[in-house]
mmCIF file of C-alpha atoms and ligand atoms in Angstrom:
data_model
loop_
_atom_site.group_PDB
_atom_site.id
_atom_site.type_symbol
_atom_site.label_atom_id
_atom_site.label_comp_id
_atom_site.label_asym_id
_atom_site.label_seq_id
_atom_site.Cartn_x
_atom_site.Cartn_y
_atom_site.Cartn_z
ATOM 1 C CA UNK A 1 134.199 246.454 46.922
ATOM 2 C CA UNK A 2 134.292 244.390 50.141
ATOM 3 C CA UNK A 3 137.284 242.061 49.949
ATOM 4 C CA UNK A 4 139.613 244.371 48.121
ATOM 5 C CA UNK A 5 142.972 245.395 49.528
ATOM 6 C CA UNK A 6 144.023 248.937 48.859
ATOM 7 C CA UNK A 7 147.665 248.979 49.916
ATOM 8 C CA UNK A 8 148.829 252.498 50.698
ATOM 9 C CA UNK A 9 151.783 251.718 52.952
ATOM 10 C CA UNK A 10 154.666 251.429 50.476
ATOM 11 C CA UNK A 11 156.979 253.432 52.736
ATOM 12 C CA UNK A 12 156.775 250.566 55.243
ATOM 13 C CA UNK A 13 157.366 247.890 52.640
ATOM 14 C CA UNK A 14 156.316 247.168 49.083
ATOM 15 C CA UNK A 15 155.200 243.940 47.427
ATOM 16 C CA UNK A 16 157.831 241.862 45.644
ATOM 17 C CA UNK A 17 157.381 242.320 41.920
ATOM 18 C CA UNK A 18 156.965 239.304 39.693
ATOM 19 C CA UNK A 19 160.089 239.940 37.585
ATOM 20 C CA UNK A 20 162.259 240.077 40.719
ATOM 21 C CA UNK A 21 160.770 236.823 42.008
ATOM 22 C CA UNK A 22 161.375 235.168 38.632
ATOM 23 C CA UNK A 23 165.002 236.308 38.684
ATOM 24 C CA UNK A 24 165.436 234.954 42.218
ATOM 25 C CA UNK A 25 163.911 231.497 41.862
ATOM 26 C CA UNK A 26 166.847 229.789 40.085
ATOM 27 C CA UNK A 27 169.135 230.900 42.936
ATOM 28 C CA UNK A 28 166.796 229.420 45.527
ATOM 29 C CA UNK A 29 166.554 226.184 43.564
ATOM 30 C CA UNK A 30 169.164 224.738 41.203
ATOM 31 C CA UNK A 31 171.837 227.461 41.472
ATOM 32 C CA UNK A 32 172.227 227.172 45.213
ATOM 33 C CA UNK A 33 176.030 227.431 45.274
ATOM 34 C CA UNK A 34 178.089 229.492 47.700
ATOM 35 C CA UNK A 35 179.769 232.326 45.760
ATOM 36 C CA UNK A 36 183.005 231.660 47.669
ATOM 37 C CA UNK A 37 183.245 228.058 46.379
ATOM 38 C CA UNK A 38 185.584 227.374 43.491
ATOM 39 C CA UNK A 39 183.463 224.678 41.835
ATOM 40 C CA UNK A 40 180.918 225.233 39.069
ATOM 41 C CA UNK A 41 177.830 225.872 41.275
ATOM 42 C CA UNK A 42 179.893 228.337 43.312
ATOM 43 C CA UNK A 43 181.132 230.130 40.241
ATOM 44 C CA UNK A 44 177.561 230.427 38.912
ATOM 45 C CA UNK A 45 176.505 232.094 42.143
ATOM 46 C CA UNK A 46 179.552 234.407 42.062
ATOM 47 C CA UNK A 47 178.706 235.417 38.504
ATOM 48 C CA UNK A 48 175.132 236.292 39.527
ATOM 49 C CA UNK A 49 176.363 238.419 42.430
ATOM 50 C CA UNK A 50 178.824 240.230 40.162
ATOM 51 C CA UNK A 51 176.170 240.935 37.553
ATOM 52 C CA UNK A 52 173.829 242.237 40.241
ATOM 53 C CA UNK A 53 176.598 244.517 41.511
ATOM 54 C CA UNK A 54 176.988 245.980 38.027
ATOM 55 C CA UNK A 55 173.235 246.605 37.750
ATOM 56 C CA UNK A 56 172.988 248.300 41.141
ATOM 57 C CA UNK A 57 176.051 250.431 40.329
ATOM 58 C CA UNK A 58 174.578 251.474 36.981
ATOM 59 C CA UNK A 59 171.303 252.514 38.624
ATOM 60 C CA UNK A 60 173.171 254.876 40.979
ATOM 61 C CA UNK A 61 175.865 256.068 38.536
ATOM 62 C CA UNK A 62 178.455 254.322 40.731
ATOM 63 C CA UNK A 63 181.226 251.826 39.962
ATOM 64 C CA UNK A 64 180.593 248.131 40.737
ATOM 65 C CA UNK A 65 183.468 248.034 43.260
ATOM 66 C CA UNK A 66 181.742 250.840 45.199
ATOM 67 C CA UNK A 67 178.686 248.660 45.959
ATOM 68 C CA UNK A 68 178.600 246.472 49.094
ATOM 69 C CA UNK A 69 175.664 244.131 49.637
ATOM 70 C CA UNK A 70 174.100 244.078 53.100
ATOM 71 C CA UNK A 71 170.972 242.766 54.796
ATOM 72 C CA UNK A 72 169.089 246.048 54.280
ATOM 73 C CA UNK A 73 168.835 249.708 55.176
ATOM 74 C CA UNK A 74 169.393 249.252 58.907
ATOM 75 C CA UNK A 75 172.611 247.323 58.434
ATOM 76 C CA UNK A 76 173.900 249.700 55.748
ATOM 77 C CA UNK A 77 173.359 252.663 58.089
ATOM 78 C CA UNK A 78 175.103 250.914 60.999
ATOM 79 C CA UNK A 79 178.104 249.977 58.835
ATOM 80 C CA UNK A 80 178.328 253.487 57.363
ATOM 81 C CA UNK A 81 178.166 255.334 60.690
ATOM 82 C CA UNK A 82 180.179 253.048 62.965
ATOM 83 C CA UNK A 83 182.554 252.241 60.116
ATOM 84 C CA UNK A 84 183.431 255.926 59.777
ATOM 85 C CA UNK A 85 183.632 256.630 63.503
ATOM 86 C CA UNK A 86 185.838 253.590 64.218
ATOM 87 C CA UNK A 87 188.332 254.885 61.695
ATOM 88 C CA UNK A 88 188.952 257.959 63.825
ATOM 89 C CA UNK A 89 189.053 256.440 67.308
ATOM 90 C CA UNK A 90 188.672 258.443 70.463
ATOM 91 C CA UNK A 91 186.755 261.631 69.990
ATOM 92 C CA UNK A 92 185.246 263.671 67.259
ATOM 93 C CA UNK A 93 182.048 265.308 66.138
ATOM 94 C CA UNK A 94 179.227 264.175 63.879
ATOM 95 C CA UNK A 95 176.235 266.020 62.432
ATOM 96 C CA UNK A 96 172.845 264.493 61.755
ATOM 97 C CA UNK A 97 169.214 265.635 61.850
ATOM 98 C CA UNK A 98 166.392 265.244 64.343
ATOM 99 C CA UNK A 99 164.151 263.551 61.763
ATOM 100 C CA UNK A 100 166.336 260.617 60.746
ATOM 101 C CA UNK A 101 165.002 257.068 60.735
ATOM 102 C CA UNK A 102 165.784 255.238 63.993
ATOM 103 C CA UNK A 103 168.389 253.233 62.083
ATOM 104 C CA UNK A 104 170.471 256.443 61.982
ATOM 105 C CA UNK A 105 169.143 258.322 65.015
ATOM 106 C CA UNK A 106 169.671 255.536 67.529
ATOM 107 C CA UNK A 107 173.094 254.666 66.094
ATOM 108 C CA UNK A 108 174.090 258.321 66.546
ATOM 109 C CA UNK A 109 172.893 258.209 70.149
ATOM 110 C CA UNK A 110 175.099 255.161 70.761
ATOM 111 C CA UNK A 111 178.031 256.897 69.104
ATOM 112 C CA UNK A 112 177.408 259.862 71.405
ATOM 113 C CA UNK A 113 177.620 257.540 74.428
ATOM 114 C CA UNK A 114 180.946 256.267 73.136
ATOM 115 C CA UNK A 115 182.467 259.732 73.575
ATOM 116 C CA UNK A 116 181.663 261.606 70.387
ATOM 117 C CA UNK A 117 179.768 264.866 70.232
ATOM 118 C CA UNK A 118 176.667 264.700 68.048
ATOM 119 C CA UNK A 119 174.683 267.639 66.665
ATOM 120 C CA UNK A 120 171.059 266.754 65.941
ATOM 121 C CA UNK A 121 170.016 269.546 63.587
ATOM 122 C CA UNK A 122 166.473 270.902 63.840
ATOM 123 C CA UNK A 123 164.175 271.126 60.825
ATOM 124 C CA UNK A 124 161.671 273.759 59.736
ATOM 125 C CA UNK A 125 157.911 273.223 59.818
ATOM 126 C CA UNK A 126 158.088 271.392 56.492
ATOM 127 C CA UNK A 127 160.706 268.951 57.762
ATOM 128 C CA UNK A 128 163.526 270.560 55.822
ATOM 129 C CA UNK A 129 167.139 270.712 57.056
ATOM 130 C CA UNK A 130 168.878 274.004 56.275
ATOM 131 C CA UNK A 131 172.239 273.941 54.482
ATOM 132 C CA UNK A 132 173.256 277.023 56.497
ATOM 133 C CA UNK A 133 172.581 275.114 59.720
ATOM 134 C CA UNK A 134 174.813 272.280 58.507
ATOM 135 C CA UNK A 135 177.583 274.750 57.639
ATOM 136 C CA UNK A 136 177.277 276.475 61.009
ATOM 137 C CA UNK A 137 177.446 273.175 62.892
ATOM 138 C CA UNK A 138 180.759 272.095 61.333
ATOM 139 C CA UNK A 139 183.596 272.040 63.882
ATOM 140 C CA UNK A 140 187.332 271.429 63.338
ATOM 141 C CA UNK A 141 186.876 267.812 64.496
ATOM 142 C CA UNK A 142 183.707 267.006 62.507
ATOM 143 C CA UNK A 143 184.324 263.626 60.857
ATOM 144 C CA UNK A 144 180.881 262.758 59.537
ATOM 145 C CA UNK A 145 177.609 264.281 58.319
ATOM 146 C CA UNK A 146 174.588 261.987 57.929
ATOM 147 C CA UNK A 147 171.383 263.461 56.522
ATOM 148 C CA UNK A 148 168.618 261.354 54.989
ATOM 149 C CA UNK A 149 167.708 261.959 51.353
ATOM 150 C CA UNK A 150 163.934 261.705 51.802
ATOM 151 C CA UNK A 151 161.942 261.310 54.986
ATOM 152 C CA UNK A 152 159.939 258.111 55.444
ATOM 153 C CA UNK A 153 157.059 259.762 57.301
ATOM 154 C CA UNK A 154 156.427 263.096 55.630
ATOM 155 C CA UNK A 155 158.326 262.559 52.363
ATOM 156 C CA UNK A 156 160.352 265.777 52.546
ATOM 157 C CA UNK A 157 163.329 265.696 50.153
ATOM 158 C CA UNK A 158 166.503 267.213 51.612
ATOM 159 C CA UNK A 159 169.043 269.429 49.774
ATOM 160 C CA UNK A 160 171.538 266.543 49.563
ATOM 161 C CA UNK A 161 173.508 267.920 46.630
ATOM 162 C CA UNK A 162 174.168 271.217 48.439
ATOM 163 C CA UNK A 163 175.146 269.463 51.680
ATOM 164 C CA UNK A 164 177.334 267.101 49.627
ATOM 165 C CA UNK A 165 179.176 270.007 48.021
ATOM 166 C CA UNK A 166 179.746 271.557 51.439
ATOM 167 C CA UNK A 167 181.024 268.321 52.984
ATOM 168 C CA UNK A 168 183.326 267.632 50.037
ATOM 169 C CA UNK A 169 184.777 271.129 50.260
ATOM 170 C CA UNK A 170 185.509 270.656 53.981
ATOM 171 C CA UNK A 171 186.813 267.110 53.562
ATOM 172 C CA UNK A 172 184.094 265.618 55.782
ATOM 173 C CA UNK A 173 182.610 262.167 55.096
ATOM 174 C CA UNK A 174 178.980 262.510 53.977
ATOM 175 C CA UNK A 175 176.450 259.708 54.391
ATOM 176 C CA UNK A 176 172.842 259.733 53.264
ATOM 177 C CA UNK A 177 170.133 257.252 54.184
ATOM 178 C CA UNK A 178 168.514 257.052 50.732
ATOM 179 C CA UNK A 179 166.238 254.111 51.556
ATOM 180 C CA UNK A 180 163.096 256.136 50.740
ATOM 181 C CA UNK A 181 164.664 257.778 47.693
ATOM 182 C CA UNK A 182 166.214 254.988 45.645
ATOM 183 C CA UNK A 183 163.708 253.766 43.076
ATOM 184 C CA UNK A 184 161.388 256.729 43.850
ATOM 185 C CA UNK A 185 163.380 259.757 42.671
ATOM 186 C CA UNK A 186 166.584 260.034 40.605
ATOM 187 C CA UNK A 187 169.679 259.162 42.650
ATOM 188 C CA UNK A 188 173.104 259.869 41.146
ATOM 189 C CA UNK A 189 175.901 259.444 43.675
ATOM 190 C CA UNK A 190 178.368 261.537 41.672
ATOM 191 C CA UNK A 191 176.007 264.458 41.252
ATOM 192 C CA UNK A 192 174.991 264.306 44.923
ATOM 193 C CA UNK A 193 178.641 264.242 46.047
ATOM 194 C CA UNK A 194 177.930 261.634 48.708
ATOM 195 C CA UNK A 195 180.594 259.307 50.098
ATOM 196 C CA UNK A 196 178.218 256.752 51.598
ATOM 197 C CA UNK A 197 174.626 255.941 50.634
ATOM 198 C CA UNK A 198 172.248 253.326 52.054
ATOM 199 C CA UNK A 199 169.468 251.589 50.148
ATOM 200 C CA UNK A 200 167.046 248.748 50.803
ATOM 201 C CA UNK A 201 165.410 246.404 48.288
ATOM 202 C CA UNK A 202 162.004 245.962 49.910
ATOM 203 C CA UNK A 203 161.202 249.666 49.517
ATOM 204 C CA UNK A 204 161.328 249.394 45.706
ATOM 205 C CA UNK A 205 159.463 246.111 45.136
ATOM 206 C CA UNK A 206 162.478 243.915 45.804
ATOM 207 C CA UNK A 207 162.762 241.232 48.504
ATOM 208 C CA UNK A 208 163.056 241.938 52.233
ATOM 209 C CA UNK A 209 166.328 241.420 54.080
ATOM 210 C CA UNK A 210 168.678 242.708 51.409
ATOM 211 C CA UNK A 211 170.164 246.109 50.676
ATOM 212 C CA UNK A 212 173.376 247.828 49.747
ATOM 213 C CA UNK A 213 175.825 250.449 50.871
ATOM 214 C CA UNK A 214 177.555 252.643 48.319
ATOM 215 C CA UNK A 215 181.077 253.485 49.469
ATOM 216 C CA UNK A 216 182.857 256.022 47.296
ATOM 217 C CA UNK A 217 186.228 254.815 46.104
ATOM 218 C CA UNK A 218 188.938 255.905 48.509
ATOM 219 C CA UNK A 219 186.663 256.219 51.537
ATOM 220 C CA UNK A 220 187.565 253.060 53.448
ATOM 221 C CA UNK A 221 185.443 252.001 56.406
ATOM 222 C CA UNK A 222 186.423 249.949 59.452
ATOM 223 C CA UNK A 223 184.299 246.769 59.477
ATOM 224 C CA UNK A 224 181.939 246.330 62.412
ATOM 225 C CA UNK A 225 181.386 242.599 61.813
ATOM 226 C CA UNK A 226 184.211 240.104 61.595
ATOM 227 C CA UNK A 227 184.178 236.809 59.770
ATOM 228 C CA UNK A 228 184.992 235.736 56.243
ATOM 229 C CA UNK A 229 186.262 237.851 53.414
ATOM 230 C CA UNK A 230 182.923 238.505 51.703
ATOM 231 C CA UNK A 231 182.157 241.991 50.385
ATOM 232 C CA UNK A 232 185.846 242.815 50.692
ATOM 233 C CA UNK A 233 185.645 242.143 54.448
ATOM 234 C CA UNK A 234 183.273 245.064 55.023
ATOM 235 C CA UNK A 235 180.271 242.784 55.314
ATOM 236 C CA UNK A 236 181.430 239.234 55.996
ATOM 237 C CA UNK A 237 178.921 236.376 55.822
ATOM 238 C CA UNK A 238 177.683 234.222 52.958
ATOM 239 C CA UNK A 239 175.894 236.394 50.433
ATOM 240 C CA UNK A 240 172.100 236.339 50.103
ATOM 241 C CA UNK A 241 172.476 235.427 46.433
ATOM 242 C CA UNK A 242 168.782 235.205 45.513
ATOM 243 C CA UNK A 243 168.033 238.390 47.432
ATOM 244 C CA UNK A 244 170.862 240.264 45.742
ATOM 245 C CA UNK A 245 169.712 239.110 42.300
ATOM 246 C CA UNK A 246 166.104 240.083 43.087
ATOM 247 C CA UNK A 247 167.140 243.496 44.364
ATOM 248 C CA UNK A 248 169.204 244.239 41.242
ATOM 249 C CA UNK A 249 166.332 243.262 38.951
ATOM 250 C CA UNK A 250 163.805 245.325 40.930
ATOM 251 C CA UNK A 251 166.104 248.351 40.942
ATOM 252 C CA UNK A 252 166.879 248.103 37.248
ATOM 253 C CA UNK A 253 163.142 248.113 36.472
ATOM 254 C CA UNK A 254 162.319 250.838 38.997
ATOM 255 C CA UNK A 255 164.837 253.168 37.377
ATOM 256 C CA UNK A 256 163.590 252.311 33.890
ATOM 257 C CA UNK A 257 159.971 252.994 34.867
ATOM 258 C CA UNK A 258 160.724 256.045 37.004
ATOM 259 C CA UNK A 259 159.470 258.883 34.755
ATOM 260 C CA UNK A 260 156.161 257.165 33.995
ATOM 261 C CA UNK A 261 155.618 255.982 37.578
ATOM 262 C CA UNK A 262 156.466 259.408 39.008
ATOM 263 C CA UNK A 263 153.895 261.098 36.832
ATOM 264 C CA UNK A 264 151.093 258.789 37.975
ATOM 265 C CA UNK A 265 152.111 258.824 41.646
ATOM 266 C CA UNK A 266 152.277 262.610 41.740
ATOM 267 C CA UNK A 267 148.870 262.855 40.147
ATOM 268 C CA UNK A 268 147.347 260.549 42.760
ATOM 269 C CA UNK A 269 149.284 262.197 45.593
ATOM 270 C CA UNK A 270 148.190 265.702 44.630
ATOM 271 C CA UNK A 271 144.601 264.613 44.219
ATOM 272 C CA UNK A 272 144.589 263.025 47.677
ATOM 273 C CA UNK A 273 146.229 266.068 49.264
ATOM 274 C CA UNK A 274 143.757 268.398 47.571
ATOM 275 C CA UNK A 275 140.684 266.392 48.555
ATOM 276 C CA UNK A 276 141.770 265.562 52.095
ATOM 277 C CA UNK A 277 142.895 269.066 53.040
ATOM 278 C CA UNK A 278 139.565 270.374 51.743
ATOM 279 C CA UNK A 279 137.884 268.490 54.609
ATOM 280 C CA UNK A 280 137.170 270.244 57.897
ATOM 281 C CA UNK A 281 140.224 270.576 60.228
ATOM 282 C CA UNK A 282 142.676 268.610 58.138
ATOM 283 C CA UNK A 283 146.231 269.898 57.596
ATOM 284 C CA UNK A 284 149.095 268.759 55.413
ATOM 285 C CA UNK A 285 152.318 267.563 57.050
ATOM 286 C CA UNK A 286 155.579 267.911 55.152
ATOM 287 C CA UNK A 287 156.644 270.113 52.287
ATOM 288 C CA UNK A 288 154.053 271.202 49.687
ATOM 289 C CA UNK A 289 156.406 270.562 46.730
ATOM 290 C CA UNK A 290 159.720 269.053 47.863
ATOM 291 C CA UNK A 291 158.144 265.708 48.683
ATOM 292 C CA UNK A 292 158.286 262.108 47.489
ATOM 293 C CA UNK A 293 155.910 261.448 44.570
ATOM 294 C CA UNK A 294 153.940 258.855 46.563
ATOM 295 C CA UNK A 295 153.811 260.485 49.994
ATOM 296 C CA UNK A 296 150.659 261.912 51.557
ATOM 297 C CA UNK A 297 150.741 262.836 55.249
ATOM 298 C CA UNK A 298 147.856 264.736 56.813
ATOM 299 C CA UNK A 299 146.599 265.393 60.334
ATOM 300 C CA UNK A 300 142.929 264.947 61.159
ATOM 301 C CA UNK A 301 142.506 267.223 64.116
ATOM 302 C CA UNK A 302 140.548 266.008 67.206
ATOM 303 C CA UNK A 303 140.957 262.307 66.366
ATOM 304 C CA UNK A 304 143.626 259.643 66.723
ATOM 305 C CA UNK A 305 145.511 258.483 63.655
ATOM 306 C CA UNK A 306 145.560 255.100 65.305
ATOM 307 C CA UNK A 307 141.747 254.781 65.341
ATOM 308 C CA UNK A 308 141.604 256.048 61.789
ATOM 309 C CA UNK A 309 144.124 253.448 60.728
ATOM 310 C CA UNK A 310 142.215 250.588 62.315
ATOM 311 C CA UNK A 311 138.890 251.726 60.830
ATOM 312 C CA UNK A 312 140.511 251.971 57.405
ATOM 313 C CA UNK A 313 141.917 248.478 57.831
ATOM 314 C CA UNK A 314 138.362 247.165 58.354
ATOM 315 C CA UNK A 315 137.522 248.694 54.973
ATOM 316 C CA UNK A 316 140.514 247.014 53.329
ATOM 317 C CA UNK A 317 142.831 250.018 53.268
ATOM 318 C CA UNK A 318 146.375 249.600 54.607
ATOM 319 C CA UNK A 319 147.871 252.905 55.801
ATOM 320 C CA UNK A 320 150.096 254.148 58.605
ATOM 321 C CA UNK A 321 150.105 256.866 61.246
ATOM 322 C CA UNK A 322 152.451 258.939 63.358
ATOM 323 C CA UNK A 323 150.302 258.193 66.356
ATOM 324 C CA UNK A 324 151.663 256.585 69.503
ATOM 325 C CA UNK A 325 150.952 252.888 69.747
ATOM 326 C CA UNK A 326 151.736 252.151 66.116
ATOM 327 C CA UNK A 327 155.383 252.683 66.872
ATOM 328 C CA UNK A 328 155.218 250.872 70.197
ATOM 329 C CA UNK A 329 156.057 253.978 72.201
ATOM 330 C CA UNK A 330 153.959 256.520 74.082
ATOM 331 C CA UNK A 331 155.198 259.603 72.272
ATOM 332 C CA UNK A 332 153.980 260.450 68.799
ATOM 333 C CA UNK A 333 156.403 260.508 65.886
ATOM 334 C CA UNK A 334 159.721 262.262 66.600
ATOM 335 C CA UNK A 335 159.591 263.581 63.029
ATOM 336 C CA UNK A 336 156.272 265.392 63.464
ATOM 337 C CA UNK A 337 157.323 266.763 66.863
ATOM 338 C CA UNK A 338 160.620 268.037 65.381
ATOM 339 C CA UNK A 339 158.555 269.861 62.753
ATOM 340 C CA UNK A 340 156.834 271.703 65.569
ATOM 341 C CA UNK A 341 153.495 269.895 65.597
ATOM 342 C CA UNK A 342 151.759 269.741 68.972
ATOM 343 C CA UNK A 343 151.053 266.282 70.397
ATOM 344 C CA UNK A 344 147.370 266.379 69.496
ATOM 345 C CA UNK A 345 148.016 267.187 65.844
ATOM 346 C CA UNK A 346 150.820 264.640 65.630
ATOM 347 C CA UNK A 347 148.515 261.974 67.103
ATOM 348 C CA UNK A 348 145.958 262.712 64.394
ATOM 349 C CA UNK A 349 148.355 262.063 61.528
ATOM 350 C CA UNK A 350 147.765 259.586 58.736
ATOM 351 C CA UNK A 351 150.372 258.565 56.174
ATOM 352 C CA UNK A 352 149.275 257.181 52.822
ATOM 353 C CA UNK A 353 152.318 256.059 50.849
ATOM 354 C CA UNK A 354 151.468 255.199 47.273
ATOM 355 C CA UNK A 355 153.480 252.937 45.037
ATOM 356 C CA UNK A 356 153.577 250.607 42.093
ATOM 357 C CA UNK A 357 150.172 248.987 41.643
ATOM 358 C CA UNK A 358 148.102 251.842 43.052
ATOM 359 C CA UNK A 359 145.576 253.404 40.705
ATOM 360 C CA UNK A 360 143.069 256.229 40.592
ATOM 361 C CA UNK A 361 140.415 253.645 41.507
ATOM 362 C CA UNK A 362 142.263 253.103 44.791
ATOM 363 C CA UNK A 363 142.189 256.849 45.395
ATOM 364 C CA UNK A 364 138.443 256.911 44.589
ATOM 365 C CA UNK A 365 137.878 254.098 47.057
ATOM 366 C CA UNK A 366 139.877 255.774 49.813
ATOM 367 C CA UNK A 367 138.050 259.045 49.279
ATOM 368 C CA UNK A 368 134.722 257.228 49.536
ATOM 369 C CA UNK A 369 135.454 255.362 52.789
ATOM 370 C CA UNK A 370 137.529 257.907 54.718
ATOM 371 C CA UNK A 371 135.120 260.854 55.246
ATOM 372 C CA UNK A 372 132.425 258.742 56.970
ATOM 373 C CA UNK A 373 135.073 257.250 59.281
ATOM 374 C CA UNK A 374 136.367 260.714 60.197
ATOM 375 C CA UNK A 375 132.810 261.890 60.840
ATOM 376 C CA UNK A 376 132.063 258.941 63.109
ATOM 377 C CA UNK A 377 135.313 259.273 65.080
ATOM 378 C CA UNK A 378 134.767 262.984 65.579
ATOM 379 C CA UNK A 379 131.238 262.393 66.843
ATOM 380 C CA UNK A 380 132.852 260.332 69.608
ATOM 381 C CA UNK A 381 135.631 262.846 70.262
ATOM 382 C CA UNK A 382 135.284 265.114 73.333
ATOM 383 C CA UNK A 383 138.035 267.354 71.901
ATOM 384 C CA UNK A 384 136.000 267.868 68.751
ATOM 385 C CA UNK A 385 132.885 268.795 70.703
ATOM 386 C CA UNK A 386 134.831 271.227 72.873
ATOM 387 C CA UNK A 387 136.122 272.870 69.713
ATOM 388 C CA UNK A 388 132.633 273.139 68.209
HETATM 389 C C1 PLP B 1 162.807 251.304 55.833
HETATM 390 C C2 PLP B 1 163.855 252.289 56.182
HETATM 391 C C3 PLP B 1 165.052 251.902 56.784
HETATM 392 C C4 PLP B 1 165.308 250.484 57.224
HETATM 393 O O1 PLP B 1 165.525 249.620 56.135
HETATM 394 P P1 PLP B 1 165.420 248.037 56.363
HETATM 395 O O2 PLP B 1 165.863 247.468 55.068
HETATM 396 O O3 PLP B 1 164.003 247.745 56.682
HETATM 397 O O4 PLP B 1 166.363 247.708 57.481
HETATM 398 C C5 PLP B 1 166.009 252.865 57.018
HETATM 399 N N1 PLP B 1 165.810 254.142 56.681
HETATM 400 C C6 PLP B 1 164.672 254.567 56.106
HETATM 401 C C7 PLP B 1 164.516 256.003 55.732
HETATM 402 C C8 PLP B 1 163.653 253.657 55.839
HETATM 403 O O5 PLP B 1 162.518 254.075 55.283
#
């Protein structure tokens, strides 16, 4: 039991799967050509990029020409948001939520500084955005709505289809950061009525540093980077050919395996939630049912998620927390605070994000090592003793 690694941090990143690596290797070795070159090696690389584009499109029910390859979720979000805003220069209004990933939240704050008005919608105690709130926030000059599909910390799944229908009806561009959703739950861009959707390969067992932006046909964006003509000028720069090929392979397999994987993840998730919330002073964060199949987020009252995390690491368990120092800032997670948690409860949060490769044995192991750690930390906690 000692040297094992129980990896329960798939929302941060997931291991590259073997099939994706195998698909990538030829493009890191013999097929090293630049897709823009006209010679044979170049054409081989171009063909690989085109095939990958078809695979990614198929996985999302999109058309190949609606897929733009990027360096990941952060870049896709920046291109989507700034690319929309730059199209309507001067002033306007955008709507987003208070629980977005920083790759949307901080971009919106910059856009606000540039002269736009931004509405940061609140969420309920489960981390859910209300469709009525979105409708009420729409102004005559609203040009963009950006609401994430699933939250990376608490796993809450938003009513994207309903918001999409509303945005379409009002003629407002709708973007969703689907980085936590793609490869984890079904994502069909037509059904969701989204105009722009961001995804990232390393969250579904693909390589790091590669992602894509879906841009619905007819919704042109103003490029934020200038350079060559790659990705129809929206994302200039020589393509990460091996990364793109690896992402397409990983996504193709993730979609194929989705029903089976979902069943197992939900089983493990629900078991963890049941067992952990049965412990003294432990509460669930996020929605009881509308949540990602692999997401568990609980608060251990009177202790620091940070300490819990480090103790778990010593036992070979990799997890995450909404506690302060993890994120490099003094305040606990903006997501948990937006859900109405007090600082103490937010500091005691622990996120276990399950994924491909996790098994019931991992859950057994976690459930055997965690309670003694919690007991020990609480024995040292003045807050716990005051409560007693
Ligand atoms: C991981 C993540 C991102 C950032 O993606 P990168 O590919 O790491 O840049 C953006 N949004 C959400 C919801 C994420 O979970």
